[in-house]
Amino acid sequence: MILAVANTKGGVGKTTVALNIAIQRAIAGRDVWLVDGDRQATASTAIAIRSESHRRPAIACSSYPDGVRLRSQVLQQCSKFQDVVIDVGGRDSSALRAALVIADIVLVPFQPRSYDVWALQDIAQLVVEAQSMRDGLKAYAVLNCADPAGSDNSAAAQAVAEHPHLVYLDAPLHRRKAYANAAGAGMSVTELRVPDQKAAAEVLSLVRKLYVTDFAAKIGELSVTSGEESVT
Ligand SMILES: Nc1ncnc2c1ncn2[C@@H]1O[C@H](COP(=O)(O)OP(=O)(O)O)[C@@H](O)[C@H]1O
Ligand SMILES: [Mg+2]
């Protein structure tokens, strides 16, 4: 499956989310390819740091900031991998448009803040355009840097309903230092020497909802909301 983590807005956690998902799939035994579509190449840098330690599951990583190249390379090589995760750069880049053409799922992380919620309009429009040109693209919005309390999370979640082409995925990642610490070392939050159990649980829940739910939807056997399945 090709998963694109995308948002035209920067700093919403695309790279952090893409890295955690890719690593979690590798830990589950999948052959993972992380494709970095951002000129800043943050994901590639994180994977380079990761590869300095041989104790952790390896992840193939390539950098294609140019959309034409990204599209042709991913289409040519994706059959060699079980899971492809594309970290798309911010802005309305060619890599973002290419990712929307080839992905099975686009995951849009956003923060529970006004500017982030307003910016959903932008990415929702690109999703609409992509869906009008091709079949089978599913688009989910997920909260990142969610607040520990208060009503902003639920207000932001409800705002997703204004965009009928975006489905709110109820698997928020909260604002936790563990995410920044782990990503800086090329790790998932589940790999930290002293893991943050809450961060680990929410990443596992997100991965489960994305992959098991998708698989379940295909075979039509499992409930979309069940959440008790093991990650395959
Ligand atoms: N859930 C989170 N909790 C705390 N910090 C986070 C979280 N998600 C991202 N960050 C931090 O926010 C900053 C932006 O995240 P990043 O993944 O680089 O965003 P993007 O790729 O969308 O530009 C980074 O410093 C990252 O460590
Ligand atoms: Mg990034």
Tab-separated table of C-alpha atoms and ligand atoms in Angstrom:
chain	number	residue	atom	x	y	z
A	1	MET	CA	0.000	0.000	0.000
A	2	ILE	CA	1.193	3.504	-0.799
A	3	LEU	CA	0.498	5.990	1.992
A	4	ALA	CA	1.209	9.672	1.443
A	5	VAL	CA	1.500	11.925	4.483
A	6	ALA	CA	0.652	15.353	3.161
A	7	ASN	CA	-0.465	18.851	4.001
A	8	THR	CA	0.285	22.083	2.182
A	9	LYS	CA	0.978	23.620	5.579
A	10	GLY	CA	4.457	23.191	7.069
A	11	GLY	CA	5.245	22.221	10.628
A	12	VAL	CA	2.102	20.150	11.172
A	13	GLY	CA	4.088	16.961	11.820
A	14	LYS	CA	4.177	15.284	8.393
A	15	THR	CA	7.723	14.007	8.772
A	16	THR	CA	7.212	12.953	12.381
A	17	VAL	CA	4.047	11.032	11.506
A	18	ALA	CA	5.529	9.471	8.341
A	19	LEU	CA	8.640	8.351	10.234
A	20	ASN	CA	6.687	6.784	13.079
A	21	ILE	CA	4.350	4.944	10.715
A	22	ALA	CA	7.172	3.671	8.491
A	23	ILE	CA	9.185	2.428	11.468
A	24	GLN	CA	6.165	0.785	13.059
A	25	ARG	CA	5.481	-1.147	9.875
A	26	ALA	CA	9.150	-2.222	9.730
A	27	ILE	CA	8.953	-3.405	13.345
A	28	ALA	CA	5.880	-5.430	12.342
A	29	GLY	CA	8.104	-7.219	9.813
A	30	ARG	CA	7.068	-5.387	6.676
A	31	ASP	CA	9.460	-4.369	3.920
A	32	VAL	CA	9.165	-0.601	4.076
A	33	TRP	CA	10.241	2.138	1.701
A	34	LEU	CA	10.152	5.685	3.005
A	35	VAL	CA	10.079	8.185	0.161
A	36	ASP	CA	11.118	11.731	1.021
A	37	GLY	CA	9.371	14.230	-1.230
A	38	ASP	CA	10.536	17.287	0.664
A	39	ARG	CA	13.427	19.413	-0.568
A	40	GLN	CA	14.494	19.860	3.054
A	41	ALA	CA	15.012	16.085	3.242
A	42	THR	CA	14.278	15.820	6.959
A	43	ALA	CA	13.036	12.241	6.707
A	44	SER	CA	16.159	11.191	4.777
A	45	THR	CA	18.350	12.774	7.445
A	46	ALA	CA	16.448	10.957	10.193
A	47	ILE	CA	16.852	7.621	8.386
A	48	ALA	CA	20.567	8.299	7.859
A	49	ILE	CA	20.947	8.838	11.620
A	50	ARG	CA	18.899	5.702	12.230
A	51	SER	CA	21.121	3.577	10.002
A	52	GLU	CA	24.108	4.313	12.239
A	53	SER	CA	22.673	1.749	14.634
A	54	HIS	CA	22.345	-1.808	13.341
A	55	ARG	CA	20.095	-2.879	16.198
A	56	ARG	CA	16.972	-1.354	14.693
A	57	PRO	CA	14.936	-2.648	11.749
A	58	ALA	CA	16.280	-1.063	8.568
A	59	ILE	CA	14.170	1.114	6.344
A	60	ALA	CA	14.928	1.882	2.708
A	61	CYS	CA	14.727	5.597	2.038
A	62	SER	CA	14.928	7.647	-1.156
A	63	SER	CA	14.648	11.357	-1.776
A	64	TYR	CA	12.645	12.650	-4.772
A	65	PRO	CA	11.721	16.292	-4.267
A	66	ASP	CA	10.740	16.541	-7.928
A	67	GLY	CA	7.213	15.297	-8.591
A	68	VAL	CA	7.839	13.759	-12.011
A	69	ARG	CA	10.744	11.742	-10.678
A	70	LEU	CA	8.903	10.791	-7.512
A	71	ARG	CA	5.959	9.473	-9.491
A	72	SER	CA	7.984	7.482	-12.016
A	73	GLN	CA	10.383	6.035	-9.425
A	74	VAL	CA	7.672	5.021	-6.994
A	75	LEU	CA	5.610	3.408	-9.753
A	76	GLN	CA	8.671	1.530	-11.032
A	77	GLN	CA	9.898	0.327	-7.666
A	78	CYS	CA	6.905	0.057	-5.353
A	79	SER	CA	6.314	-3.631	-6.124
A	80	LYS	CA	9.642	-4.425	-4.385
A	81	PHE	CA	8.166	-3.241	-1.087
A	82	GLN	CA	5.203	-4.184	1.040
A	83	ASP	CA	4.611	-0.682	2.355
A	84	VAL	CA	5.531	2.647	0.815
A	85	VAL	CA	5.256	5.773	2.956
A	86	ILE	CA	5.737	9.125	1.220
A	87	ASP	CA	6.610	12.167	3.314
A	88	VAL	CA	5.412	14.966	1.086
A	89	GLY	CA	6.873	18.421	1.506
A	90	GLY	CA	4.776	21.443	2.400
A	91	ARG	CA	3.298	23.909	-0.071
A	92	ASP	CA	1.553	23.027	-3.294
A	93	SER	CA	4.629	21.235	-4.611
A	94	SER	CA	4.959	18.947	-7.618
A	95	ALA	CA	5.863	16.138	-5.184
A	96	LEU	CA	2.566	16.652	-3.380
A	97	ARG	CA	0.550	16.483	-6.592
A	98	ALA	CA	2.492	13.408	-7.751
A	99	ALA	CA	1.869	11.699	-4.418
A	100	LEU	CA	-1.861	12.331	-4.728
A	101	VAL	CA	-1.825	10.625	-8.133
A	102	ILE	CA	-0.141	7.419	-6.952
A	103	ALA	CA	-1.187	6.976	-3.308
A	104	ASP	CA	-3.860	4.613	-2.006
A	105	ILE	CA	-4.319	6.723	1.107
A	106	VAL	CA	-3.408	10.312	1.831
A	107	LEU	CA	-3.075	11.088	5.525
A	108	VAL	CA	-3.310	14.770	6.439
A	109	PRO	CA	-1.908	15.608	9.883
A	110	PHE	CA	-3.187	18.892	11.303
A	111	GLN	CA	-2.993	20.646	14.647
A	112	PRO	CA	-5.967	21.834	16.667
A	113	ARG	CA	-5.269	25.503	15.907
A	114	SER	CA	-7.191	27.963	13.741
A	115	TYR	CA	-4.520	28.362	11.058
A	116	ASP	CA	-4.231	24.610	10.666
A	117	VAL	CA	-7.977	24.173	10.455
A	118	TRP	CA	-8.255	26.940	7.842
A	119	ALA	CA	-5.422	25.387	5.854
A	120	LEU	CA	-7.395	22.142	5.511
A	121	GLN	CA	-9.342	23.935	2.783
A	122	ASP	CA	-6.205	24.004	0.670
A	123	ILE	CA	-5.290	20.327	0.888
A	124	ALA	CA	-8.958	19.307	0.674
A	125	GLN	CA	-9.150	21.116	-2.669
A	126	LEU	CA	-6.128	19.193	-3.976
A	127	VAL	CA	-7.701	15.941	-2.789
A	128	VAL	CA	-10.932	16.787	-4.621
A	129	GLU	CA	-8.968	17.471	-7.806
A	130	ALA	CA	-7.023	14.211	-7.471
A	131	GLN	CA	-10.171	12.208	-6.771
A	132	SER	CA	-11.865	13.707	-9.824
A	133	MET	CA	-9.040	12.400	-11.994
A	134	ARG	CA	-8.601	8.928	-10.507
A	135	ASP	CA	-10.368	6.251	-8.489
A	136	GLY	CA	-9.453	4.782	-5.146
A	137	LEU	CA	-7.777	7.646	-3.285
A	138	LYS	CA	-8.865	7.706	0.333
A	139	ALA	CA	-8.137	10.854	2.352
A	140	TYR	CA	-7.955	10.941	6.140
A	141	ALA	CA	-7.248	13.890	8.427
A	142	VAL	CA	-5.628	13.128	11.779
A	143	LEU	CA	-4.882	15.418	14.703
A	144	ASN	CA	-1.239	15.850	15.614
A	145	CYS	CA	0.024	17.850	18.603
A	146	ALA	CA	-3.413	17.412	20.134
A	147	ASP	CA	-3.946	19.164	23.467
A	148	PRO	CA	-4.007	17.173	26.727
A	149	ALA	CA	-7.339	18.772	27.665
A	150	GLY	CA	-9.857	21.375	26.587
A	151	SER	CA	-12.265	21.591	23.693
A	152	ASP	CA	-9.894	22.548	20.853
A	153	ASN	CA	-9.302	18.930	19.792
A	154	SER	CA	-12.976	18.180	19.318
A	155	ALA	CA	-13.629	21.556	17.645
A	156	ALA	CA	-10.840	20.857	15.163
A	157	ALA	CA	-12.098	17.323	14.579
A	158	GLN	CA	-15.578	18.651	13.870
A	159	ALA	CA	-14.168	21.174	11.389
A	160	VAL	CA	-13.050	18.271	9.189
A	161	ALA	CA	-16.713	17.544	8.507
A	162	GLU	CA	-16.832	20.745	6.445
A	163	HIS	CA	-14.663	18.969	3.901
A	164	PRO	CA	-16.673	16.037	2.592
A	165	HIS	CA	-13.667	14.557	0.805
A	166	LEU	CA	-11.640	14.331	4.011
A	167	VAL	CA	-12.549	11.706	6.601
A	168	TYR	CA	-11.592	12.398	10.209
A	169	LEU	CA	-9.519	9.500	11.542
A	170	ASP	CA	-10.013	9.251	15.269
A	171	ALA	CA	-6.449	8.382	16.250
A	172	PRO	CA	-4.944	11.643	17.532
A	173	LEU	CA	-1.285	12.018	18.422
A	174	HIS	CA	-0.847	14.392	21.340
A	175	ARG	CA	1.871	16.968	21.835
A	176	ARG	CA	4.622	15.047	23.605
A	177	LYS	CA	8.333	15.619	23.851
A	178	ALA	CA	8.899	11.940	23.045
A	179	TYR	CA	7.975	12.575	19.394
A	180	ALA	CA	10.636	15.227	18.927
A	181	ASN	CA	13.240	13.238	20.892
A	182	ALA	CA	12.617	10.036	18.947
A	183	ALA	CA	12.470	11.657	15.502
A	184	GLY	CA	15.770	13.462	16.111
A	185	ALA	CA	17.413	10.070	16.608
A	186	GLY	CA	15.667	8.503	13.595
A	187	MET	CA	13.442	6.456	15.877
A	188	SER	CA	9.797	5.797	16.496
A	189	VAL	CA	8.494	6.685	19.953
A	190	THR	CA	8.185	2.940	20.604
A	191	GLU	CA	11.953	2.536	20.255
A	192	LEU	CA	13.071	5.060	22.878
A	193	ARG	CA	15.181	3.555	25.626
A	194	VAL	CA	12.577	4.802	28.069
A	195	PRO	CA	9.465	4.648	25.903
A	196	ASP	CA	6.604	7.067	26.431
A	197	GLN	CA	3.829	4.505	26.812
A	198	LYS	CA	1.068	6.927	25.865
A	199	ALA	CA	2.865	8.077	22.736
A	200	ALA	CA	3.597	4.461	21.790
A	201	ALA	CA	-0.042	3.468	22.270
A	202	GLU	CA	-1.354	6.279	20.103
A	203	VAL	CA	1.090	5.576	17.284
A	204	LEU	CA	0.093	1.904	17.347
A	205	SER	CA	-3.562	2.899	17.271
A	206	LEU	CA	-2.992	5.158	14.250
A	207	VAL	CA	-1.095	2.456	12.370
A	208	ARG	CA	-3.752	-0.117	13.208
A	209	LYS	CA	-6.544	2.119	11.997
A	210	LEU	CA	-4.739	2.929	8.773
A	211	TYR	CA	-3.582	-0.531	7.828
A	212	VAL	CA	-5.820	-3.067	9.513
A	213	THR	CA	-8.906	-1.006	8.832
A	214	ASP	CA	-7.933	-0.628	5.202
A	215	PHE	CA	-7.261	-4.333	4.904
A	216	ALA	CA	-10.490	-5.044	6.757
A	217	ALA	CA	-12.454	-2.786	4.438
A	218	LYS	CA	-11.079	-4.723	1.479
A	219	ILE	CA	-12.066	-8.111	2.833
A	220	GLY	CA	-15.238	-6.734	4.393
A	221	GLU	CA	-14.917	-8.756	7.580
A	222	LEU	CA	-13.805	-6.472	10.387
A	223	SER	CA	-15.542	-3.506	11.881
A	224	VAL	CA	-13.974	-0.170	11.004
A	225	THR	CA	-14.246	1.039	14.576
A	226	SER	CA	-13.090	-2.158	16.384
A	227	GLY	CA	-9.453	-1.222	17.202
A	228	GLU	CA	-8.597	-4.565	18.845
A	229	GLU	CA	-6.973	-6.220	15.840
A	230	SER	CA	-3.251	-6.935	15.859
A	231	VAL	CA	-1.114	-5.052	13.381
A	232	THR	CA	-0.075	-7.269	10.492
B	1	LIG	N1	3.083	15.139	18.395
B	1	LIG	C1	4.127	15.950	18.565
B	1	LIG	N2	4.517	16.354	19.800
B	1	LIG	C2	5.563	17.207	19.977
B	1	LIG	N3	6.288	17.710	18.968
B	1	LIG	C3	5.959	17.358	17.704
B	1	LIG	C4	4.876	16.458	17.434
B	1	LIG	N4	4.790	16.315	16.074
B	1	LIG	C5	5.775	17.064	15.539
B	1	LIG	N5	6.475	17.688	16.500
B	1	LIG	C6	7.598	18.642	16.326
B	1	LIG	O1	7.088	19.728	15.527
B	1	LIG	C7	8.073	20.158	14.580
B	1	LIG	C8	7.502	20.019	13.166
B	1	LIG	O2	7.296	18.646	12.882
B	1	LIG	P1	7.611	18.030	11.445
B	1	LIG	O3	7.318	16.575	11.524
B	1	LIG	O4	8.984	18.414	10.992
B	1	LIG	O5	6.513	18.793	10.560
B	1	LIG	P2	6.395	18.915	8.966
B	1	LIG	O6	7.093	17.757	8.355
B	1	LIG	O7	4.930	18.940	8.692
B	1	LIG	O8	7.032	20.236	8.597
B	1	LIG	C9	9.303	19.312	14.831
B	1	LIG	O9	10.173	20.011	15.667
B	1	LIG	C10	8.758	18.060	15.530
B	1	LIG	O10	9.727	17.470	16.376
B	2	MG	MG	8.654	17.619	6.976
